[in-house]
Amino acid sequence: QVQLVESGGGLVQAGGSLRLSCAASGSIFSIAAMGWYRQAPGEQRESVATITRDSDTNYADSVKGRFTISRDNAKNTVFLQMNSLKPEDTAVYYCQLKLPLAWGGRDYWGQGTQVTVSS
């Protein structure tokens, strides 16, 4: 069973920065794709950034140039560095671990961490 624990959320003023972390249990982290998603009140959950097992990255247009996703396989941890934060970045941020299809293709989710950006 995989468990994901996010940390690093909080309250920040517009223009500020936060760094989210997501630590995964188990021994499958290095073969998994990882992602950060967010969900604002009344909105659907959306993809923010993803990183493959080979560290190829992809970003939502709304965060390109401001957010950076990275991973440390030795620490089973994925990060999301968020700079130049805007009030519209306010949401609960969730970490996702996605296994390869050869391993069943299952998704695992963290409990979420709140990010609030004040104007």
mmCIF file with all atom_site columns, C-alpha atoms in Angstrom:
data_model
loop_
_atom_site.group_PDB
_atom_site.id
_atom_site.type_symbol
_atom_site.label_atom_id
_atom_site.label_alt_id
_atom_site.label_comp_id
_atom_site.label_asym_id
_atom_site.label_entity_id
_atom_site.label_seq_id
_atom_site.pdbx_PDB_ins_code
_atom_site.Cartn_x
_atom_site.Cartn_y
_atom_site.Cartn_z
_atom_site.occupancy
_atom_site.B_iso_or_equiv
_atom_site.pdbx_formal_charge
_atom_site.auth_seq_id
_atom_site.auth_comp_id
_atom_site.auth_asym_id
_atom_site.auth_atom_id
_atom_site.pdbx_PDB_model_num
ATOM 1   C CA . GLN A 1 1   ? 0.000   0.000  0.000   1.00 0.00 ? 1   GLN A CA 1
ATOM 2   C CA . VAL A 1 2   ? 1.310   3.415  -0.974  1.00 0.00 ? 2   VAL A CA 1
ATOM 3   C CA . GLN A 1 3   ? 0.814   6.437  1.251   1.00 0.00 ? 3   GLN A CA 1
ATOM 4   C CA . LEU A 1 4   ? 1.466   10.002 0.150   1.00 0.00 ? 4   LEU A CA 1
ATOM 5   C CA . VAL A 1 5   ? 1.941   12.821 2.646   1.00 0.00 ? 5   VAL A CA 1
ATOM 6   C CA . GLU A 1 6   ? 1.953   16.421 1.427   1.00 0.00 ? 6   GLU A CA 1
ATOM 7   C CA . SER A 1 7   ? 3.398   19.359 3.310   1.00 0.00 ? 7   SER A CA 1
ATOM 8   C CA . GLY A 1 8   ? 4.399   22.947 2.739   1.00 0.00 ? 8   GLY A CA 1
ATOM 9   C CA . GLY A 1 9   ? 1.069   24.631 2.164   1.00 0.00 ? 9   GLY A CA 1
ATOM 10  C CA . GLY A 1 10  ? 0.046   27.823 3.912   1.00 0.00 ? 10  GLY A CA 1
ATOM 11  C CA . LEU A 1 11  ? -0.935  31.453 3.577   1.00 0.00 ? 11  LEU A CA 1
ATOM 12  C CA . VAL A 1 12  ? 1.190   33.735 1.437   1.00 0.00 ? 12  VAL A CA 1
ATOM 13  C CA . GLN A 1 13  ? 0.801   37.172 -0.108  1.00 0.00 ? 13  GLN A CA 1
ATOM 14  C CA . ALA A 1 14  ? 0.527   37.588 -3.861  1.00 0.00 ? 14  ALA A CA 1
ATOM 15  C CA . GLY A 1 15  ? 3.973   37.535 -5.424  1.00 0.00 ? 15  GLY A CA 1
ATOM 16  C CA . GLY A 1 16  ? 5.328   35.239 -2.755  1.00 0.00 ? 16  GLY A CA 1
ATOM 17  C CA . SER A 1 17  ? 6.611   31.679 -2.927  1.00 0.00 ? 17  SER A CA 1
ATOM 18  C CA . LEU A 1 18  ? 5.868   28.302 -1.405  1.00 0.00 ? 18  LEU A CA 1
ATOM 19  C CA . ARG A 1 19  ? 7.451   24.889 -1.798  1.00 0.00 ? 19  ARG A CA 1
ATOM 20  C CA . LEU A 1 20  ? 5.242   21.846 -1.535  1.00 0.00 ? 20  LEU A CA 1
ATOM 21  C CA . SER A 1 21  ? 6.617   18.412 -0.740  1.00 0.00 ? 21  SER A CA 1
ATOM 22  C CA . CYS A 1 22  ? 5.057   14.980 -1.118  1.00 0.00 ? 22  CYS A CA 1
ATOM 23  C CA . ALA A 1 23  ? 6.705   11.996 0.519   1.00 0.00 ? 23  ALA A CA 1
ATOM 24  C CA . ALA A 1 24  ? 5.754   8.511  -0.630  1.00 0.00 ? 24  ALA A CA 1
ATOM 25  C CA . SER A 1 25  ? 5.983   5.284  1.312   1.00 0.00 ? 25  SER A CA 1
ATOM 26  C CA . GLY A 1 26  ? 6.999   2.001  -0.252  1.00 0.00 ? 26  GLY A CA 1
ATOM 27  C CA . SER A 1 27  ? 9.583   1.042  -2.832  1.00 0.00 ? 27  SER A CA 1
ATOM 28  C CA . ILE A 1 28  ? 7.841   1.907  -6.092  1.00 0.00 ? 28  ILE A CA 1
ATOM 29  C CA . PHE A 1 29  ? 8.425   5.642  -6.182  1.00 0.00 ? 29  PHE A CA 1
ATOM 30  C CA . SER A 1 30  ? 11.232  5.543  -8.739  1.00 0.00 ? 30  SER A CA 1
ATOM 31  C CA . ILE A 1 31  ? 9.118   3.751  -11.360 1.00 0.00 ? 31  ILE A CA 1
ATOM 32  C CA . ALA A 1 32  ? 6.065   5.959  -10.928 1.00 0.00 ? 32  ALA A CA 1
ATOM 33  C CA . ALA A 1 33  ? 4.979   9.144  -12.598 1.00 0.00 ? 33  ALA A CA 1
ATOM 34  C CA . MET A 1 34  ? 4.124   11.876 -10.108 1.00 0.00 ? 34  MET A CA 1
ATOM 35  C CA . GLY A 1 35  ? 1.851   14.845 -10.331 1.00 0.00 ? 35  GLY A CA 1
ATOM 36  C CA . TRP A 1 36  ? 0.470   17.836 -8.509  1.00 0.00 ? 36  TRP A CA 1
ATOM 37  C CA . TYR A 1 37  ? -3.208  18.687 -8.898  1.00 0.00 ? 37  TYR A CA 1
ATOM 38  C CA . ARG A 1 38  ? -5.327  21.380 -7.320  1.00 0.00 ? 38  ARG A CA 1
ATOM 39  C CA . GLN A 1 39  ? -8.961  21.964 -6.557  1.00 0.00 ? 39  GLN A CA 1
ATOM 40  C CA . ALA A 1 40  ? -10.469 25.328 -5.733  1.00 0.00 ? 40  ALA A CA 1
ATOM 41  C CA . PRO A 1 41  ? -13.883 25.638 -4.037  1.00 0.00 ? 41  PRO A CA 1
ATOM 42  C CA . GLY A 1 42  ? -16.659 24.886 -6.490  1.00 0.00 ? 42  GLY A CA 1
ATOM 43  C CA . GLU A 1 43  ? -14.197 23.847 -9.175  1.00 0.00 ? 43  GLU A CA 1
ATOM 44  C CA . GLN A 1 44  ? -13.062 20.523 -10.582 1.00 0.00 ? 44  GLN A CA 1
ATOM 45  C CA . ARG A 1 45  ? -9.661  19.134 -9.752  1.00 0.00 ? 45  ARG A CA 1
ATOM 46  C CA . GLU A 1 46  ? -7.112  20.155 -12.363 1.00 0.00 ? 46  GLU A CA 1
ATOM 47  C CA . SER A 1 47  ? -3.601  19.098 -13.259 1.00 0.00 ? 47  SER A CA 1
ATOM 48  C CA . VAL A 1 48  ? -0.906  21.584 -12.292 1.00 0.00 ? 48  VAL A CA 1
ATOM 49  C CA . ALA A 1 49  ? 2.317   19.753 -13.122 1.00 0.00 ? 49  ALA A CA 1
ATOM 50  C CA . THR A 1 50  ? 3.476   16.213 -13.807 1.00 0.00 ? 50  THR A CA 1
ATOM 51  C CA . ILE A 1 51  ? 6.848   14.494 -13.922 1.00 0.00 ? 51  ILE A CA 1
ATOM 52  C CA . THR A 1 52  ? 7.619   11.100 -15.416 1.00 0.00 ? 52  THR A CA 1
ATOM 53  C CA . ARG A 1 53  ? 9.945   8.473  -13.999 1.00 0.00 ? 53  ARG A CA 1
ATOM 54  C CA . ASP A 1 54  ? 12.555  9.902  -16.388 1.00 0.00 ? 54  ASP A CA 1
ATOM 55  C CA . SER A 1 55  ? 11.929  13.441 -15.074 1.00 0.00 ? 55  SER A CA 1
ATOM 56  C CA . ASP A 1 56  ? 10.147  14.724 -18.162 1.00 0.00 ? 56  ASP A CA 1
ATOM 57  C CA . THR A 1 57  ? 7.838   17.497 -17.003 1.00 0.00 ? 57  THR A CA 1
ATOM 58  C CA . ASN A 1 58  ? 4.564   19.026 -18.111 1.00 0.00 ? 58  ASN A CA 1
ATOM 59  C CA . TYR A 1 59  ? 2.774   22.111 -16.795 1.00 0.00 ? 59  TYR A CA 1
ATOM 60  C CA . ALA A 1 60  ? -0.619  23.708 -17.006 1.00 0.00 ? 60  ALA A CA 1
ATOM 61  C CA . ASP A 1 61  ? -0.492  26.883 -19.072 1.00 0.00 ? 61  ASP A CA 1
ATOM 62  C CA . SER A 1 62  ? -1.591  28.907 -16.050 1.00 0.00 ? 62  SER A CA 1
ATOM 63  C CA . VAL A 1 63  ? 1.558   28.011 -14.079 1.00 0.00 ? 63  VAL A CA 1
ATOM 64  C CA . LYS A 1 64  ? 4.226   27.800 -16.778 1.00 0.00 ? 64  LYS A CA 1
ATOM 65  C CA . GLY A 1 65  ? 7.233   29.917 -15.889 1.00 0.00 ? 65  GLY A CA 1
ATOM 66  C CA . ARG A 1 66  ? 6.147   30.220 -12.248 1.00 0.00 ? 66  ARG A CA 1
ATOM 67  C CA . PHE A 1 67  ? 5.993   26.640 -10.916 1.00 0.00 ? 67  PHE A CA 1
ATOM 68  C CA . THR A 1 68  ? 8.642   23.926 -11.068 1.00 0.00 ? 68  THR A CA 1
ATOM 69  C CA . ILE A 1 69  ? 8.089   20.246 -10.351 1.00 0.00 ? 69  ILE A CA 1
ATOM 70  C CA . SER A 1 70  ? 11.025  18.048 -9.380  1.00 0.00 ? 70  SER A CA 1
ATOM 71  C CA . ARG A 1 71  ? 11.658  14.689 -7.772  1.00 0.00 ? 71  ARG A CA 1
ATOM 72  C CA . ASP A 1 72  ? 14.244  13.085 -5.522  1.00 0.00 ? 72  ASP A CA 1
ATOM 73  C CA . ASN A 1 73  ? 14.082  9.330  -5.973  1.00 0.00 ? 73  ASN A CA 1
ATOM 74  C CA . ALA A 1 74  ? 16.557  8.747  -3.135  1.00 0.00 ? 74  ALA A CA 1
ATOM 75  C CA . LYS A 1 75  ? 14.100  10.412 -0.737  1.00 0.00 ? 75  LYS A CA 1
ATOM 76  C CA . ASN A 1 76  ? 10.875  9.176  -2.395  1.00 0.00 ? 76  ASN A CA 1
ATOM 77  C CA . THR A 1 77  ? 9.773   12.791 -2.595  1.00 0.00 ? 77  THR A CA 1
ATOM 78  C CA . VAL A 1 78  ? 8.318   15.079 -5.242  1.00 0.00 ? 78  VAL A CA 1
ATOM 79  C CA . PHE A 1 79  ? 8.376   18.855 -4.922  1.00 0.00 ? 79  PHE A CA 1
ATOM 80  C CA . LEU A 1 80  ? 6.458   21.773 -6.353  1.00 0.00 ? 80  LEU A CA 1
ATOM 81  C CA . GLN A 1 81  ? 8.238   25.109 -6.177  1.00 0.00 ? 81  GLN A CA 1
ATOM 82  C CA . MET A 1 82  ? 5.667   27.857 -6.620  1.00 0.00 ? 82  MET A CA 1
ATOM 83  C CA . ASN A 1 83  ? 6.870   31.385 -7.312  1.00 0.00 ? 83  ASN A CA 1
ATOM 84  C CA . SER A 1 84  ? 5.058   34.603 -8.192  1.00 0.00 ? 84  SER A CA 1
ATOM 85  C CA . LEU A 1 85  ? 1.921   33.257 -6.600  1.00 0.00 ? 85  LEU A CA 1
ATOM 86  C CA . LYS A 1 86  ? -1.432  34.771 -7.534  1.00 0.00 ? 86  LYS A CA 1
ATOM 87  C CA . PRO A 1 87  ? -4.764  34.777 -5.680  1.00 0.00 ? 87  PRO A CA 1
ATOM 88  C CA . GLU A 1 88  ? -6.127  32.451 -8.359  1.00 0.00 ? 88  GLU A CA 1
ATOM 89  C CA . ASP A 1 89  ? -3.583  29.826 -7.272  1.00 0.00 ? 89  ASP A CA 1
ATOM 90  C CA . THR A 1 90  ? -5.563  29.430 -4.056  1.00 0.00 ? 90  THR A CA 1
ATOM 91  C CA . ALA A 1 91  ? -6.700  25.800 -3.785  1.00 0.00 ? 91  ALA A CA 1
ATOM 92  C CA . VAL A 1 92  ? -6.128  22.506 -2.068  1.00 0.00 ? 92  VAL A CA 1
ATOM 93  C CA . TYR A 1 93  ? -3.096  20.913 -3.718  1.00 0.00 ? 93  TYR A CA 1
ATOM 94  C CA . TYR A 1 94  ? -2.968  17.136 -4.069  1.00 0.00 ? 94  TYR A CA 1
ATOM 95  C CA . CYS A 1 95  ? -0.058  14.852 -4.860  1.00 0.00 ? 95  CYS A CA 1
ATOM 96  C CA . GLN A 1 96  ? -0.627  11.909 -7.185  1.00 0.00 ? 96  GLN A CA 1
ATOM 97  C CA . LEU A 1 97  ? 1.457   8.799  -7.766  1.00 0.00 ? 97  LEU A CA 1
ATOM 98  C CA . LYS A 1 98  ? 0.638   6.871  -10.938 1.00 0.00 ? 98  LYS A CA 1
ATOM 99  C CA . LEU A 1 99  ? 1.984   3.401  -11.503 1.00 0.00 ? 99  LEU A CA 1
ATOM 100 C CA . PRO A 1 100 ? 2.986   2.264  -15.009 1.00 0.00 ? 100 PRO A CA 1
ATOM 101 C CA . LEU A 1 101 ? 0.441   0.144  -16.869 1.00 0.00 ? 101 LEU A CA 1
ATOM 102 C CA . ALA A 1 102 ? 2.772   -2.830 -16.519 1.00 0.00 ? 102 ALA A CA 1
ATOM 103 C CA . TRP A 1 103 ? 2.333   -2.459 -12.758 1.00 0.00 ? 103 TRP A CA 1
ATOM 104 C CA . GLY A 1 104 ? -1.441  -2.049 -12.938 1.00 0.00 ? 104 GLY A CA 1
ATOM 105 C CA . GLY A 1 105 ? -1.706  1.637  -13.743 1.00 0.00 ? 105 GLY A CA 1
ATOM 106 C CA . ARG A 1 106 ? -3.246  2.500  -10.371 1.00 0.00 ? 106 ARG A CA 1
ATOM 107 C CA . ASP A 1 107 ? -3.373  6.041  -8.991  1.00 0.00 ? 107 ASP A CA 1
ATOM 108 C CA . TYR A 1 108 ? -2.671  6.977  -5.396  1.00 0.00 ? 108 TYR A CA 1
ATOM 109 C CA . TRP A 1 109 ? -3.536  10.346 -3.848  1.00 0.00 ? 109 TRP A CA 1
ATOM 110 C CA . GLY A 1 110 ? -2.417  12.323 -0.849  1.00 0.00 ? 110 GLY A CA 1
ATOM 111 C CA . GLN A 1 111 ? -4.754  14.039 1.586   1.00 0.00 ? 111 GLN A CA 1
ATOM 112 C CA . GLY A 1 112 ? -4.104  17.505 0.182   1.00 0.00 ? 112 GLY A CA 1
ATOM 113 C CA . THR A 1 113 ? -2.521  20.681 1.505   1.00 0.00 ? 113 THR A CA 1
ATOM 114 C CA . GLN A 1 114 ? -4.181  24.093 1.483   1.00 0.00 ? 114 GLN A CA 1
ATOM 115 C CA . VAL A 1 115 ? -2.524  26.969 -0.357  1.00 0.00 ? 115 VAL A CA 1
ATOM 116 C CA . THR A 1 116 ? -4.042  30.407 0.145   1.00 0.00 ? 116 THR A CA 1
ATOM 117 C CA . VAL A 1 117 ? -2.727  33.457 -1.691  1.00 0.00 ? 117 VAL A CA 1
ATOM 118 C CA . SER A 1 118 ? -3.943  36.812 -0.434  1.00 0.00 ? 118 SER A CA 1
ATOM 119 C CA . SER A 1 119 ? -4.144  39.879 -2.657  1.00 0.00 ? 119 SER A CA 1
#
